[in-house]
XYZ file of C-alpha atoms in Angstrom:
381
model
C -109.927 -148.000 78.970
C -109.108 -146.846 75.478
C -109.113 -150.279 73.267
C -109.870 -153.839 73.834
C -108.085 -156.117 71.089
C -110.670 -159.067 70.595
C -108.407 -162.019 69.230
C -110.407 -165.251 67.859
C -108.879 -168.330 68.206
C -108.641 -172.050 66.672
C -106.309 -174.561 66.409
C -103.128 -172.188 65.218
C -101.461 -171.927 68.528
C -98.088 -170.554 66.905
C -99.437 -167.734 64.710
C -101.675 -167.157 68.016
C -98.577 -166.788 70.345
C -96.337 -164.583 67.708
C -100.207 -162.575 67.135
C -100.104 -161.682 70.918
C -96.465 -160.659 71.231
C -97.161 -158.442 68.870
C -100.134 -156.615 70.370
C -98.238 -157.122 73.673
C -95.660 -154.651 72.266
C -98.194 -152.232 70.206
C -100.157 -151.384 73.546
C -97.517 -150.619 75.851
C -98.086 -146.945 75.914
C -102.024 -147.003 75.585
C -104.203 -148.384 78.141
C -106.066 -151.140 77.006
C -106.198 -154.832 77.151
C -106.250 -158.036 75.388
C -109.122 -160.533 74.881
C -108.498 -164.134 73.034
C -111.743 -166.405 72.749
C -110.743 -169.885 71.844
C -113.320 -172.043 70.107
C -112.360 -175.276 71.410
C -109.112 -175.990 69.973
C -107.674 -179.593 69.685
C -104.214 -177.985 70.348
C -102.346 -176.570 72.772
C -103.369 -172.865 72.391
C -104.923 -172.375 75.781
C -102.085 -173.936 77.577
C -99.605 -171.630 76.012
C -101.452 -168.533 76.408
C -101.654 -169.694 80.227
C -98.302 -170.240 80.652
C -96.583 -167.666 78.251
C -99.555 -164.856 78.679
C -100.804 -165.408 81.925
C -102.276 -161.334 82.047
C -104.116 -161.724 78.971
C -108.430 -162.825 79.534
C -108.394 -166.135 77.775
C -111.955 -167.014 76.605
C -112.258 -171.207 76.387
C -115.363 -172.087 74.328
C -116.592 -175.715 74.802
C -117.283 -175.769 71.001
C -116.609 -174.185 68.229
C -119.154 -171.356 67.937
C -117.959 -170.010 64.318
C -116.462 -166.623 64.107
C -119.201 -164.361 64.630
C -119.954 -165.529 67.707
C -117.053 -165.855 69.144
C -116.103 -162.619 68.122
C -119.710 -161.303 69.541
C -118.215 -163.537 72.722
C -115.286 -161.581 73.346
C -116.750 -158.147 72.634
C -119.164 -158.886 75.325
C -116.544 -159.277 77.785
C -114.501 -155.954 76.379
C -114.162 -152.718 78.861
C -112.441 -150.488 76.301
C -113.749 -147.803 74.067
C -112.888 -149.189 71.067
C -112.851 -152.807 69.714
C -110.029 -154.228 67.592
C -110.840 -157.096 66.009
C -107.929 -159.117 65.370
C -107.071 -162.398 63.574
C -104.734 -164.453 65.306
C -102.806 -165.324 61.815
C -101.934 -161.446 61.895
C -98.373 -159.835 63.308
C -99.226 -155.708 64.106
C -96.446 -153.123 64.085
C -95.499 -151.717 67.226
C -96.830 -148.400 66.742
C -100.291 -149.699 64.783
C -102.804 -148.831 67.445
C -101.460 -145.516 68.515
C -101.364 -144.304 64.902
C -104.951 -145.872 64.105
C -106.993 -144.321 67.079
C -104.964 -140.926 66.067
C -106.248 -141.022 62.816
C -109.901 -142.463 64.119
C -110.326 -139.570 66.540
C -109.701 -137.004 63.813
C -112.683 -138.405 60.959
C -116.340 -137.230 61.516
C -119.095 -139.906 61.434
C -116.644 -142.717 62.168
C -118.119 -145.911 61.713
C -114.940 -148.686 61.496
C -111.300 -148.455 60.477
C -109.334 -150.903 58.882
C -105.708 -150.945 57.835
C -102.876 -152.080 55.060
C -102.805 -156.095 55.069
C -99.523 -157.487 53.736
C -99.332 -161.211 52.887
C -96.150 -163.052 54.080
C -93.712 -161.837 51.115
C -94.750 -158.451 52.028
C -97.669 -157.734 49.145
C -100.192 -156.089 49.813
C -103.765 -157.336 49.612
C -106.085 -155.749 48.033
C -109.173 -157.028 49.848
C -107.742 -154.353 53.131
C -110.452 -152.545 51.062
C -113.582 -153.142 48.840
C -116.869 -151.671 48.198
C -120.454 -153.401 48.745
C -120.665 -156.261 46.177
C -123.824 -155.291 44.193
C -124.484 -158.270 41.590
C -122.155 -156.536 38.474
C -119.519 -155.856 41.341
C -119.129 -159.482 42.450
C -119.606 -160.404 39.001
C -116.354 -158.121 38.234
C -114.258 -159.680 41.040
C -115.242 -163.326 40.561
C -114.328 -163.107 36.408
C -111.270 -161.527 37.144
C -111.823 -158.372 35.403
C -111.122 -156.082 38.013
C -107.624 -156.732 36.744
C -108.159 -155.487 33.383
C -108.811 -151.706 33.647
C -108.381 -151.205 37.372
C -109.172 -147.546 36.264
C -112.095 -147.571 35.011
C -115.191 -147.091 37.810
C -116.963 -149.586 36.496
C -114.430 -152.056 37.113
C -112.410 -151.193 39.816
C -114.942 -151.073 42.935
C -115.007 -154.350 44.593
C -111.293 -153.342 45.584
C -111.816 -150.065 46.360
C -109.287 -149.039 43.503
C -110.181 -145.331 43.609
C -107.532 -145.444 46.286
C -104.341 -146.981 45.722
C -102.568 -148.834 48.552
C -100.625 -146.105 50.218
C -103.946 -143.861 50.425
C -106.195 -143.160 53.450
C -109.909 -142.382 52.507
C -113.245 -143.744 52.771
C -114.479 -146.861 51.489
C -117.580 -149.070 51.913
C -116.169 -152.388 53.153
C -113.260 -153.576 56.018
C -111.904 -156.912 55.826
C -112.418 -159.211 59.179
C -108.852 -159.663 60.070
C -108.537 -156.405 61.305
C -111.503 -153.925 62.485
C -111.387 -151.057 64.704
C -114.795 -149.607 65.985
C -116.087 -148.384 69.295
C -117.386 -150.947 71.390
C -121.076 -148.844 71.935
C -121.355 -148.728 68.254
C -120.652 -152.332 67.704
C -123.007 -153.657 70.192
C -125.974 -151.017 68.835
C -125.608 -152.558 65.326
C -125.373 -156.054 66.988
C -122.175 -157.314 65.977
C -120.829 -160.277 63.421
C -124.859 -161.596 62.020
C -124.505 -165.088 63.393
C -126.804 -165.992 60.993
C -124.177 -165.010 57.992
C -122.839 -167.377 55.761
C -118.791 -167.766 55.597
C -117.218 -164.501 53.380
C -120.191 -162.236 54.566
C -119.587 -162.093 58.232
C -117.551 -158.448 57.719
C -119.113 -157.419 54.711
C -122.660 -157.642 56.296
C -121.162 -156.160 59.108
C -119.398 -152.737 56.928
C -122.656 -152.206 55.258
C -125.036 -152.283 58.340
C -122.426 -149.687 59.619
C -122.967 -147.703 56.459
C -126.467 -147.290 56.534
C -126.579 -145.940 59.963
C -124.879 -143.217 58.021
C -121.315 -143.487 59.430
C -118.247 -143.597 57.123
C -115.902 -146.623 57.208
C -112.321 -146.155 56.626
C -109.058 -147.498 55.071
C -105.894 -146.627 56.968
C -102.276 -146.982 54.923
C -100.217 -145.484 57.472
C -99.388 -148.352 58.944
C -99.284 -152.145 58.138
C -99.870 -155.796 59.053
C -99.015 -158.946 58.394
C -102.189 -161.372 57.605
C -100.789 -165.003 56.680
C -103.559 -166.009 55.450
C -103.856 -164.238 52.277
C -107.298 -163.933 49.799
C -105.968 -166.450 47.468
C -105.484 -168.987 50.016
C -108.789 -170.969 48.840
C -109.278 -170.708 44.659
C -111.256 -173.532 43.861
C -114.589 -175.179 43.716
C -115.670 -174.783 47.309
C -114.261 -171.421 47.260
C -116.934 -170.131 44.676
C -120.009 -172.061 45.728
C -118.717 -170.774 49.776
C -118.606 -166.852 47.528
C -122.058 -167.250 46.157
C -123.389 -168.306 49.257
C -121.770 -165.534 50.869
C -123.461 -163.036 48.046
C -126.863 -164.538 48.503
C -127.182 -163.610 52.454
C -126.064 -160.711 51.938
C -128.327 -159.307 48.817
C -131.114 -160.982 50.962
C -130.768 -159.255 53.502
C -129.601 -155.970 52.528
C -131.584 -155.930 49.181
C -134.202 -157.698 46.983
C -132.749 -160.746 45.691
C -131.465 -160.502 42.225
C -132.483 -162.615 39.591
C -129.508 -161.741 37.515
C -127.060 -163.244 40.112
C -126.905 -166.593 39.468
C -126.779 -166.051 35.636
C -123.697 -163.345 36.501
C -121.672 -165.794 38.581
C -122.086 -168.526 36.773
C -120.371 -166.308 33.852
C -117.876 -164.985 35.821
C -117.109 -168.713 37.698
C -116.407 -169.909 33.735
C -113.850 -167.114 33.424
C -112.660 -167.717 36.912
C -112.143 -171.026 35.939
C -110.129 -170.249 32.424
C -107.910 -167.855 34.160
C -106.726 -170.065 37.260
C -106.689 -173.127 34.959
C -103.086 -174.882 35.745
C -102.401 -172.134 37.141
C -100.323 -172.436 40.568
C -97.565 -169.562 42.117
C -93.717 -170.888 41.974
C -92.594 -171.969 44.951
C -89.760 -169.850 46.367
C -87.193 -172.244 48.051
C -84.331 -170.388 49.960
C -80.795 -171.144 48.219
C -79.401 -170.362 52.117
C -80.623 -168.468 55.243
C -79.632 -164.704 56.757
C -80.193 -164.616 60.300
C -80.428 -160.676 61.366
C -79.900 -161.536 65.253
C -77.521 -160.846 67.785
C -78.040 -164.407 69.592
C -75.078 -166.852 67.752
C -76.882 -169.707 69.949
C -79.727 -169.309 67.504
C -77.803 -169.458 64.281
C -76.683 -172.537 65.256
C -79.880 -173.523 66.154
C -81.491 -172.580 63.000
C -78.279 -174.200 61.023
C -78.982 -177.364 62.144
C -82.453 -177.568 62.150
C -82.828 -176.336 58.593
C -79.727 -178.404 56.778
C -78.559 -175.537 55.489
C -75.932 -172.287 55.489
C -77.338 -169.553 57.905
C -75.174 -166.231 57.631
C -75.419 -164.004 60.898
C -75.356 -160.744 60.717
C -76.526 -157.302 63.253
C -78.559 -155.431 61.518
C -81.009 -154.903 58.162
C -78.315 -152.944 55.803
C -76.371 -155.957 56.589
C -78.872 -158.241 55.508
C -79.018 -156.363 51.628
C -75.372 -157.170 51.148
C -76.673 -161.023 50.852
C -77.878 -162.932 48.209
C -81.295 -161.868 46.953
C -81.560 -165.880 46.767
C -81.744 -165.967 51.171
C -84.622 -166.309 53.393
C -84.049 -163.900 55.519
C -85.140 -164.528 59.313
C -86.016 -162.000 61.663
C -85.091 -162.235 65.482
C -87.709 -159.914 67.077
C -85.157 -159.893 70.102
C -83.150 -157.654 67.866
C -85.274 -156.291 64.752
C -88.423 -155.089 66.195
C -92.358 -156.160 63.735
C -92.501 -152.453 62.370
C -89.085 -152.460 60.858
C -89.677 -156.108 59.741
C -92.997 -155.304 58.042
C -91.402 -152.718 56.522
C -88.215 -154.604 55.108
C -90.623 -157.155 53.409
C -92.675 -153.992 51.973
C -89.375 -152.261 50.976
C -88.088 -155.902 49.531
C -91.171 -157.415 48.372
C -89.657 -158.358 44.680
C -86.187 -158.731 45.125
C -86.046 -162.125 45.592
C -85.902 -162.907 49.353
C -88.220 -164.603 51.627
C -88.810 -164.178 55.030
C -89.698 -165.923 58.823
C -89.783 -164.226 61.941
C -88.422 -165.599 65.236
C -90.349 -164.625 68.178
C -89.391 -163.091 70.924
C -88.895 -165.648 73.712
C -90.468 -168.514 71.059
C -88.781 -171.837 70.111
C -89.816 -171.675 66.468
C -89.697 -169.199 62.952
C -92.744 -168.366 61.466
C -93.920 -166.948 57.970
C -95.399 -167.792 54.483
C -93.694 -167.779 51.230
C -96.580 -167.327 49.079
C -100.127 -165.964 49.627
C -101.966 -169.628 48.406
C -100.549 -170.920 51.567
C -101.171 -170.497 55.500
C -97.753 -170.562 56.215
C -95.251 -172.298 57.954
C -93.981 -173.037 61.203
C -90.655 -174.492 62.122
C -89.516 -175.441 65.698
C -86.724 -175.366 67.240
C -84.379 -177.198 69.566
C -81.749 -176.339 72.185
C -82.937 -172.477 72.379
């Protein structure tokens, strides 16, 4: 078996059922399976996947065991090759594994891959690729000056900026939503530390990769959808969760620093200046374009939502609309790549954007990356 796709699970049984569509539909033409471990969630996320995914291993936890070991969990239980690991608040293009393990089979020293992370509106983010967060490099991320001369080396690495978005090349450290690495080399290294602090999990997990002198790698040649974007959390729990994060790691990896708490302390005072009544606009749709063929779910949608929904076939269609729409995507009839892709292509131009699942009774998306998104059901479908 070429790839096992290791999806961990709790209490977001919509984003899980779009997640798995969309890997349903990405390994079609490679042989390989699917893997969700669920850590006890008070929903109804196993139910669905048994009814709506009945082929797919379904892992039920009896507690929640955190998410390196559940990940560790369902990587135990993996036959293929390689390991994906997925989160479940991701949607992957169709063609996203066949064009990763192409580009994976063709690097020397291969130690993980990751790939381009879009947030809901389509933007990219930035943490899809970082470098090991020495003291002065956290220090650099957590004041915010990254941002300032994103050029400059001595600024610029906790993102990785010596490659821009759209560039393939090495870098030190993957972000946990999506990994790619084979399954022999993850279980040498010993997986997600269930030891590490929250933040640290994939970063400790990069750099033990690293020093078994291995490359890690960012892939932009393809692109998913993570909900959940890095801004989500920006507060005080946030920074004390960051420093703990920081501390694991430099004590494990390194002698502890006795500059670090002076150097986040600094930067959490200019973290705190910047974000200071600071909050992102909320976008609210003026009216709704439906790009379906299904009339049955226009209707749907229009009464649900209170509001105008315009119908129409295809995504040129769609750009003849009001930049002021929310534009909703029927996967029946616009498949994830070309959807990922439209929000990419129309990231600034005013629009927001759901999905409607395949086969699913709701839309799903974010408007904004300091949110988790949003799910609406619907009736009569």
């Amino acid at each position: 078996m070429q790839l096992s796709v290791v999806i961990l699970n709790y209490n977001v049984h919509y984003f899980l059922e779009q997640c798995v569509l969309s890997v349903q539909q990405a390994i079609r033409d490679i042989d390989a399976e699917i893997i969700v471990v669920d850590n006890n969630s008070p929903d109804d996320s196993c139910a669905m996947m048994k009814s709506r995914f009945p082929g797919v291993t379904l892992i039920e936890n009896k507690d929640n065991a955190g998410f390196p070991k559940g990940n560790n969990i369902g990587v135990a239980a993996a036959k293929g090759e390689y390991v994906c690991i997925l989160n479940p608040d991701t949607v992957v293009a169709e063609d996203t594994f066949i064009k990763a393990l192409e580009f994976i089979r063709a690097q020397k020293d291969f130690g993980i891959c990751g790939v381009k992370l879009v947030d809901g509106t389509g933007t990219f983010l930035p943490e899809s690729k970082r470098g090991v967060p020495t003291p002065w490099v956290a220090f650099t991320k957590i004041g915010g000056f990254y941002k300032l001369l994103p050029k400059k080396e001595i600024f610029n690495r906790y993102y990785a900026q010596h490659l821009n978005e759209n560039q393939s090349g090495k870098v030190d450290i993957l972000v946990g939503a999506f990994m790619i690495m084979k399954r022999e080399l993850y279980l040498e290294v010993g997986g997600f530390d269930e030891d590490c602090f929250m933040y640290s999990d994939d970063i400790d997990l990069s750099y033990t990769v690293l020093k078994k002198q291995l490359r890690n790698y960012y892939f932009a040649e393809t692109s998913v959808i993570h909900y959940k974007g890095e801004s989500t959390v920006k507060d005080g729990t946030y920074m004390k969760r960051f420093r703990e994060a920081m501390q694991f790691f430099y004590k494990k990896h390194f002698r502890r620093s006795p500059m670090f708490d002076v150097m986040m302390r600094v930067g959490a005072f200019f973290f705190a200046v910047v974000k200071k009544n600071k909050t992102a606009p909320a976008r609210i749709p003026e009216y709704y374009v439906l790009i379906s063929n299904n009339e049955k779910l226009r209707l749907s949608l229009e009464q649900k939502l209170g509001k105008k929904v315009d119908r129409v076939e295809s995504l040129q269609e769609a750009l003849l609309m009001s930049k002021k729409a929310e534009i909703v995507f029927d996967n029946a009839t616009v498949s994830f790549k070309d959807a990922i892709a439209f929000m990419q292509q129309h990231k600034n131009d005013g629009y927001t954007f759901k999905i409607k699942p395949a086969e699913s009774s709701f839309i799903i998306g974010s408007n904004s990356s300091n949110d988790r998104g949003q799910v609406i059901l619907l009736e009569d479908l």
